[in-house]
Short mmCIF file of C-alpha atoms in Angstrom, two decimals:
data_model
loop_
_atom_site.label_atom_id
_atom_site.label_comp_id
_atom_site.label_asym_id
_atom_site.label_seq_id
_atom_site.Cartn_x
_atom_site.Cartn_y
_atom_site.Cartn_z
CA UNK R 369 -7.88 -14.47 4.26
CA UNK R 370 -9.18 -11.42 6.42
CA UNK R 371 -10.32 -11.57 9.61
CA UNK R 372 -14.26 -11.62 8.92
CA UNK R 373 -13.69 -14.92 6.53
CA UNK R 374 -11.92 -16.49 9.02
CA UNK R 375 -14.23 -15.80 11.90
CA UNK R 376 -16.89 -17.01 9.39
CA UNK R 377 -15.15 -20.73 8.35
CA UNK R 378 -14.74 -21.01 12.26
CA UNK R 379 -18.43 -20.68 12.59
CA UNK R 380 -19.35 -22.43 10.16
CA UNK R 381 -17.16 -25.70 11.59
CA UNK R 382 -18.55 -25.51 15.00
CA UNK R 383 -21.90 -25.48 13.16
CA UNK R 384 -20.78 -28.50 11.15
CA UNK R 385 -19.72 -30.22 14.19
CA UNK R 386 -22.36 -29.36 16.40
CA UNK R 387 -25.34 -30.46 13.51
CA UNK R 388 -23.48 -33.48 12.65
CA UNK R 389 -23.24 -35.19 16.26
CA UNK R 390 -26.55 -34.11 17.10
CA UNK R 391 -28.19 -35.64 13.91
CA UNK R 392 -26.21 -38.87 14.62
CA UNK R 393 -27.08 -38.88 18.17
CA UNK R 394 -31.35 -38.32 17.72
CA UNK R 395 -32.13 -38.55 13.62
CA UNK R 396 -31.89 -35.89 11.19
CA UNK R 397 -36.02 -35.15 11.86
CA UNK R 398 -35.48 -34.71 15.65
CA UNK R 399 -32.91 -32.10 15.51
CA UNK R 400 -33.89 -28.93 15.36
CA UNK R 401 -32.08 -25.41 14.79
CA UNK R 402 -32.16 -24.63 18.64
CA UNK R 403 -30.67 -27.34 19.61
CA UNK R 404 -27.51 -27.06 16.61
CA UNK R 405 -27.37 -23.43 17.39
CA UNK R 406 -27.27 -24.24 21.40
CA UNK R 407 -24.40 -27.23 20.46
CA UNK R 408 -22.38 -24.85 19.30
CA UNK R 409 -22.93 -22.44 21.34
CA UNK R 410 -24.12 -19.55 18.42
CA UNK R 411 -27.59 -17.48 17.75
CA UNK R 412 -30.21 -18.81 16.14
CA UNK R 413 -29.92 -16.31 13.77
CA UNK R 414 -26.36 -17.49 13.06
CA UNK R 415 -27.25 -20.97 12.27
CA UNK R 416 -29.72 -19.00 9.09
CA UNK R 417 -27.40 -16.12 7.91
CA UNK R 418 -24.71 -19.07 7.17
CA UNK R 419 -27.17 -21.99 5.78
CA UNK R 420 -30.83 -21.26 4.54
CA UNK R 421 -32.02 -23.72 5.89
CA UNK R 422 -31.70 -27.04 8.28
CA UNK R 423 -31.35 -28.94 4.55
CA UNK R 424 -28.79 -27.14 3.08
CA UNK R 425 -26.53 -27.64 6.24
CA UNK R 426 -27.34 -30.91 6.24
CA UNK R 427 -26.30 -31.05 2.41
CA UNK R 428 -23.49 -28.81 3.34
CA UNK R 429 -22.45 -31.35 6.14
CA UNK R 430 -22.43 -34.07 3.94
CA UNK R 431 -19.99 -32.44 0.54
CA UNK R 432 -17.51 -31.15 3.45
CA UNK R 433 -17.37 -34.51 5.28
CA UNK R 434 -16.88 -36.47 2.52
CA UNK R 435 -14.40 -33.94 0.71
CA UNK R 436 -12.35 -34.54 3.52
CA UNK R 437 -12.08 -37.93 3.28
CA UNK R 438 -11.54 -38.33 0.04
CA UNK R 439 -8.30 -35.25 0.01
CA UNK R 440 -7.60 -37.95 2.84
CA UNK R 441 -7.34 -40.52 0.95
CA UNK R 442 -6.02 -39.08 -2.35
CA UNK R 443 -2.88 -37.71 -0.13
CA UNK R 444 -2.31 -41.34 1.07
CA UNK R 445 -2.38 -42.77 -2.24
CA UNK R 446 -0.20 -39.91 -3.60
CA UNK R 447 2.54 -39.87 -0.87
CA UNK R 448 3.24 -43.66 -1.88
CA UNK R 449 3.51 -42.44 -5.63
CA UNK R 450 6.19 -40.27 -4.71
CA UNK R 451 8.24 -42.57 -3.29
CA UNK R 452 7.94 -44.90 -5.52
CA UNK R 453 5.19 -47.64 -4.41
CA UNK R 454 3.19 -50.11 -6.47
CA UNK R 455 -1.07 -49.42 -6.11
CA UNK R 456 -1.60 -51.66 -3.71
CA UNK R 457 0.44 -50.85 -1.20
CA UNK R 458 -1.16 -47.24 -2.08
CA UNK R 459 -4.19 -49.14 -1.41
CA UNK R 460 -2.94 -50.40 1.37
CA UNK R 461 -2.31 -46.84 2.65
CA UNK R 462 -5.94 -45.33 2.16
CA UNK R 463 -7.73 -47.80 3.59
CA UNK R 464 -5.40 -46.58 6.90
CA UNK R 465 -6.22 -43.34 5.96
CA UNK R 466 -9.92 -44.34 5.54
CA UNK R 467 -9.39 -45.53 9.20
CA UNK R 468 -7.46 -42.76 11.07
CA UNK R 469 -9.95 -40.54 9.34
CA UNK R 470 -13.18 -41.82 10.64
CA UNK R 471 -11.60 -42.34 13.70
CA UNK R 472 -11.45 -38.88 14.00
CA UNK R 473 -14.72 -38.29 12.98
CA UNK R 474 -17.05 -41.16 14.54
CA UNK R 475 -20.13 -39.18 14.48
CA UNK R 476 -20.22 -38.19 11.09
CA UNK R 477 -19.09 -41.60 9.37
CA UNK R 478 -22.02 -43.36 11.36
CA UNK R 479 -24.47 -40.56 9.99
CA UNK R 480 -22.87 -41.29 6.05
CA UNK R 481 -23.87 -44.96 6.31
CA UNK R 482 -27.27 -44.01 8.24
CA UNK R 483 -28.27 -42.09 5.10
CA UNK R 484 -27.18 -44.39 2.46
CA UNK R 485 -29.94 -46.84 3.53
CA UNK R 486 -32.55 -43.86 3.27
CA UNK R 487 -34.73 -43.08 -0.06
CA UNK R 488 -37.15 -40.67 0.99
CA UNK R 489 -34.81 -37.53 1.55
CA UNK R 490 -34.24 -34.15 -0.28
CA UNK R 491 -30.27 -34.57 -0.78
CA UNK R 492 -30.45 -37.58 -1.88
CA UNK R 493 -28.85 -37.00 -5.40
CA UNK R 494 -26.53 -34.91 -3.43
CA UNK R 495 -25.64 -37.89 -1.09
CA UNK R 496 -24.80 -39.97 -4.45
CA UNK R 497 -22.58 -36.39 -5.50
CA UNK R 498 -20.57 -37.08 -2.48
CA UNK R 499 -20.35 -40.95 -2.44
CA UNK R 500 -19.38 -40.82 -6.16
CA UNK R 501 -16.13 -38.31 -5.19
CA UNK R 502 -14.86 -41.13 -2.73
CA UNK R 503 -15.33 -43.82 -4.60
CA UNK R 504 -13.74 -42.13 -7.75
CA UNK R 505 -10.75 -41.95 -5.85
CA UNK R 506 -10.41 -45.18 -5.07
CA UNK R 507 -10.93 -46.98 -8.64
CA UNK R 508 -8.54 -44.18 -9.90
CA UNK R 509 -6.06 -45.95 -7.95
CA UNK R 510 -7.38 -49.69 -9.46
CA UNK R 511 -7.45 -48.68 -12.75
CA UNK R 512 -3.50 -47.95 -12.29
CA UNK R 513 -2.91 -51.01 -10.82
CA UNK R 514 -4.67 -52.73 -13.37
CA UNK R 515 -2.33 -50.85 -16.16
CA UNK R 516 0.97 -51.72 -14.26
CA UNK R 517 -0.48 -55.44 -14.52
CA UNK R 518 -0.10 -55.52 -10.51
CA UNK R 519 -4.35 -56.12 -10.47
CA UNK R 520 -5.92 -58.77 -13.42
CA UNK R 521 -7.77 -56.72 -16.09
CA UNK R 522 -10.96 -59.02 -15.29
CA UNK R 523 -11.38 -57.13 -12.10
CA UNK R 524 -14.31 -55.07 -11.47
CA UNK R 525 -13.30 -51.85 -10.73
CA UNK R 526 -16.34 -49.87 -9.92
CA UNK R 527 -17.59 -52.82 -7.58
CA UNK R 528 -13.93 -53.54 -6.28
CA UNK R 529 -13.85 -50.00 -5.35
CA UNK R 530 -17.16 -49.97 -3.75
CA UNK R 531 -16.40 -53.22 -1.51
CA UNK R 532 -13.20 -51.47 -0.61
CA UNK R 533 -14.83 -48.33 0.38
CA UNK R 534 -17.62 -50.47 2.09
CA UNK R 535 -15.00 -52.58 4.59
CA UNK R 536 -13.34 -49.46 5.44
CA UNK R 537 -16.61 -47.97 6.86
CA UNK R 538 -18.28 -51.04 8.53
CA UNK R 539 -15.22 -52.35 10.22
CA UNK R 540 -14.44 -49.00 11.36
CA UNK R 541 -17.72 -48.73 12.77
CA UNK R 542 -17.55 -51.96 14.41
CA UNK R 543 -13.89 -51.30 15.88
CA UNK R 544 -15.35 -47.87 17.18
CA UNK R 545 -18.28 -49.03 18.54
CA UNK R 546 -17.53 -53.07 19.64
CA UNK R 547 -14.42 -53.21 19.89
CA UNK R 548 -12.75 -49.82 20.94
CA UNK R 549 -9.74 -51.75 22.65
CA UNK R 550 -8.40 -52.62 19.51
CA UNK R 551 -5.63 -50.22 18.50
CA UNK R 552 -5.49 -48.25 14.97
CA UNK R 553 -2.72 -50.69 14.07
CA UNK R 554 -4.24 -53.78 15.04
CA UNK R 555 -7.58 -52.86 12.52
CA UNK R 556 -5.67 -51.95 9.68
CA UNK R 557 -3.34 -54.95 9.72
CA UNK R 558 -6.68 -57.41 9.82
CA UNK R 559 -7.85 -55.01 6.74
CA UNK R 560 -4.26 -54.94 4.85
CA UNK R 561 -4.51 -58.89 5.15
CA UNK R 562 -7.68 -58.76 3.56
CA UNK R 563 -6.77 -56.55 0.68
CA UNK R 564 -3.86 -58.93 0.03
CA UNK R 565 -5.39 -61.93 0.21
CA UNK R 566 -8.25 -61.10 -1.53
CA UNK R 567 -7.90 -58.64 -3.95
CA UNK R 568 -4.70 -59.51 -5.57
CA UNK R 569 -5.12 -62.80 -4.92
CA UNK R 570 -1.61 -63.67 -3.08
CA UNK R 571 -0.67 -64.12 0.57
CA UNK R 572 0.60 -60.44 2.49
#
């Protein structure tokens, strides 16, 4: 990659960053361009030559968030493949994934869930895009434990993989923001108890 491209993607994250925790901070409405450009400390005129609009960075914000995650959690899932792990404990390893990662980022995991709730916004079929490439992941991994007979067949995979997805995001958000003494550890141990007990129906 040459210089300019480089100097460009580096732009272009402190813009992501900068948008993102203002938006979660004050509401998507009361941000403006200034104040993004001022966060991360660019032009104006920066913010438009690398996003037409306040929209499309939004939109932008949301498919690179969420394609982070869910690399995130595919690399989990295939690291226990390769050596040799049953689904759920691959399971088992993206929901810590799912964790560490929104750890990470706080600001733009409570802005995700913000705009799930909300119907009356442009990106709104590009919000279900993005949901839909997380969630994939996740009942990819189901339907493979459901194969290897370590899941029943009556389980509901799209709704399995959605209630997964969902405990991963509210208790993270609830560990981050009520109970930040809690270690990493501590979290994913209450969750991996959980996914054990519940899902495949046996004691951890």
């Amino acid at each position: 990659m040459d210089s300019s491209n480089t100097r460009r993607d580096a732009t272009r994250r402190k813009l992501f960053e900068a948008a993102v925790t203002l938006i979660a901070e004050q509401g998507f409405s009361s941000t403006t361009v200034d104040e993004i450009a001022e966060r991360a400390g660019v032009a104006k005129g920066t913010v438009y030559y690398n996003f037409a609009s306040k929209n499309v960075l939004f939109e932008e914000l949301l498919r690179h968030g969420i394609e982070l995650l869910a690399t995130s959690l595919q690399a989990a899932a295939d690291e226990v493949a390769d050596r040799g792990g049953s689904r759920i404990d691959a399971l088992d390893a993206m929901i810590r994934a799912g964790l560490d990662f929104i750890s990470r980022y706080p600001a733009l995991t409570q802005l995700y869930v913000a705009e799930l709730w909300r119907t009356n916004r442009a990106w709104q079929s590009t919000l279900m895009v993005v949901r839909e490439r997380a969630i994939t992941v996740v009942e990819n991994v189901l339907r493979e434990a459901v194969a290897q007979e370590e899941l029943s067949e009556e389980i509901d995979i799209p709704l399995t993989a959605s209630a997964l997805f969902g405990m991963v995001l509210v208790a993270a958000l609830d560990w981050q923001s009520y109970q930040p003494d809690r270690s990493l550890d501590e979290v994913h141990a209450a969750l991996s108890r959980l996914l054990q007990g519940r899902v495949t129906g046996r004691p951890a």
